[in-house]
Amino acid sequence: MTPFETYIIRFQRLLSRYRVVKLKVMGATIGSDVQIFRRPIVYHADNLSIGDKVSLNDNFWCNARGGVCIGDDTIIGPNVIIHSANHRYSEPGRLIREQGHTLREVDVGRNVWIGANVTILPGVHISDKVVIAAGAVVNKKIREPGIYAGVPAKKIKDL
């Protein structure tokens, strides 16, 4: 490895530590050895809990208003979206934006790999030892280990 490559790696680690500290200052609970790559966006960080040895890749987007918990040893790919709040729309005579929100916690287990461009919707609970394929939309609880893919995400293989 060249001295320049070594410098870049050290600089990236420093930026990751800065992002971790920034989220902690915003109220998030974050474990040890967490890596946060470029351009994370987190709303309501005070309702976000991240375990040990978690990696959040580029462009992680999270609305933690209803609560989001990410378990230890989880890997989250680039451009992943996690929602824990959704607009209400049950009153046809009112504007949707005026109807408020429904809050539902999202819980991601331990040893989970969430691929690139995955969307996780409010109320989803993902068990331990799960792989979610790139581009999937998770709209229901995932209760057992395995590989899940598609829109909506369905189990395609055991682990």
XYZ file of C-alpha atoms in Angstrom:
159
model
C 0.000 0.000 0.000
C 1.356 3.420 -0.935
C 1.702 6.219 1.631
C -1.102 8.070 -0.154
C -3.460 5.078 0.145
C -2.596 4.791 3.833
C -3.382 8.482 4.289
C -6.751 8.113 2.511
C -7.736 5.157 4.719
C -6.816 7.059 7.886
C -8.734 10.102 6.689
C -11.822 7.995 5.904
C -11.676 6.448 9.403
C -11.452 9.916 10.922
C -14.496 11.077 8.948
C -16.402 7.970 10.060
C -15.613 8.749 13.709
C -16.817 12.309 13.173
C -20.138 11.020 11.781
C -20.542 8.685 14.772
C -19.898 11.534 17.217
C -22.288 13.806 15.324
C -25.106 11.250 15.595
C -24.361 10.740 19.297
C -24.586 14.489 19.869
C -27.956 14.393 18.075
C -29.103 11.777 20.628
C -28.431 8.428 18.925
C -27.184 5.458 20.943
C -24.224 3.934 19.122
C -22.070 0.960 20.087
C -18.359 0.438 19.519
C -16.487 -0.016 16.254
C -19.266 1.483 14.091
C -18.432 2.749 10.612
C -20.523 5.378 8.874
C -19.621 6.195 5.304
C -20.452 9.268 3.223
C -23.618 11.366 3.313
C -25.823 9.735 5.964
C -29.161 11.440 6.592
C -30.903 10.654 9.870
C -34.076 12.310 11.119
C -34.984 12.000 14.819
C -31.590 10.541 15.744
C -32.664 10.461 19.398
C -34.813 7.413 18.463
C -31.955 5.564 16.738
C -29.983 2.749 18.367
C -27.017 1.134 16.601
C -25.195 -1.896 18.032
C -21.503 -2.844 17.952
C -19.529 -3.440 14.745
C -22.204 -2.025 12.434
C -21.382 -0.575 9.025
C -23.614 2.017 7.335
C -22.593 2.564 3.723
C -22.890 5.696 1.563
C -26.206 7.572 1.473
C -27.840 5.782 4.410
C -31.243 7.464 4.934
C -33.262 6.908 8.084
C -36.385 8.431 9.606
C -36.193 7.136 13.178
C -39.207 9.054 14.467
C -40.992 5.820 15.416
C -37.786 4.183 16.638
C -35.090 2.283 14.768
C -32.819 -0.347 16.324
C -29.952 -1.914 14.338
C -28.347 -5.001 15.911
C -24.675 -5.902 16.307
C -22.570 -7.016 13.337
C -25.012 -5.694 10.735
C -23.868 -4.487 7.327
C -26.009 -1.930 5.502
C -25.259 -1.277 1.835
C -25.394 2.017 -0.039
C -28.626 3.938 -0.601
C -30.623 2.020 2.014
C -33.789 3.694 3.317
C -35.376 2.896 6.677
C -38.746 4.459 7.538
C -40.350 4.213 10.978
C -43.081 6.752 10.226
C -45.703 6.979 7.532
C -48.278 9.560 6.505
C -51.889 8.932 7.484
C -54.399 9.130 4.641
C -57.646 7.672 6.022
C -59.685 10.914 5.870
C -60.570 11.547 2.209
C -61.835 15.060 2.898
C -58.500 16.246 4.352
C -55.156 16.869 2.768
C -52.782 13.971 3.418
C -50.095 16.304 4.720
C -52.498 17.515 7.440
C -53.430 14.052 8.746
C -50.284 13.400 10.748
C -48.173 10.284 10.918
C -48.344 6.696 12.086
C -45.209 5.690 14.007
C -44.032 2.077 14.015
C -40.662 0.844 15.242
C -38.189 -0.873 12.920
C -35.954 -3.533 14.472
C -33.055 -5.032 12.527
C -31.506 -8.105 14.165
C -27.879 -9.171 14.558
C -25.645 -10.420 11.761
C -27.857 -8.989 9.015
C -26.701 -7.899 5.576
C -28.944 -5.354 3.865
C -27.974 -4.928 0.211
C -27.839 -1.754 -1.841
C -31.008 0.234 -2.539
C -33.189 -1.665 -0.045
C -36.218 0.071 1.467
C -37.485 -0.997 4.898
C -40.954 0.234 5.830
C -42.467 1.070 9.255
C -43.206 -1.770 11.664
C -40.727 -4.220 10.137
C -38.790 -6.557 12.427
C -35.932 -8.517 10.855
C -34.649 -11.583 12.698
C -30.967 -12.423 13.159
C -28.880 -13.893 10.329
C -30.791 -12.492 7.362
C -29.589 -11.323 3.948
C -31.788 -8.879 2.043
C -30.972 -8.690 -1.655
C -30.309 -5.408 -3.422
C -33.391 -3.450 -4.424
C -35.809 -5.305 -2.148
C -38.691 -3.618 -0.345
C -39.300 -5.056 3.120
C -42.879 -4.405 4.212
C -43.473 -7.320 6.624
C -41.731 -8.951 9.559
C -38.951 -11.368 8.665
C -39.160 -14.041 11.351
C -36.518 -16.579 10.302
C -32.976 -16.584 8.907
C -32.577 -16.721 5.142
C -32.100 -14.744 1.976
C -34.949 -12.414 1.006
C -35.435 -10.618 -2.314
C -38.020 -8.819 -4.388
C -40.817 -6.293 -4.110
C -42.189 -7.096 -1.633
C -39.310 -9.097 -0.132
C -39.893 -12.847 0.075
C -37.680 -15.678 1.248
C -35.802 -17.232 -1.662
C -33.261 -19.399 0.156
C -32.278 -20.771 3.558
C -28.981 -19.790 5.144
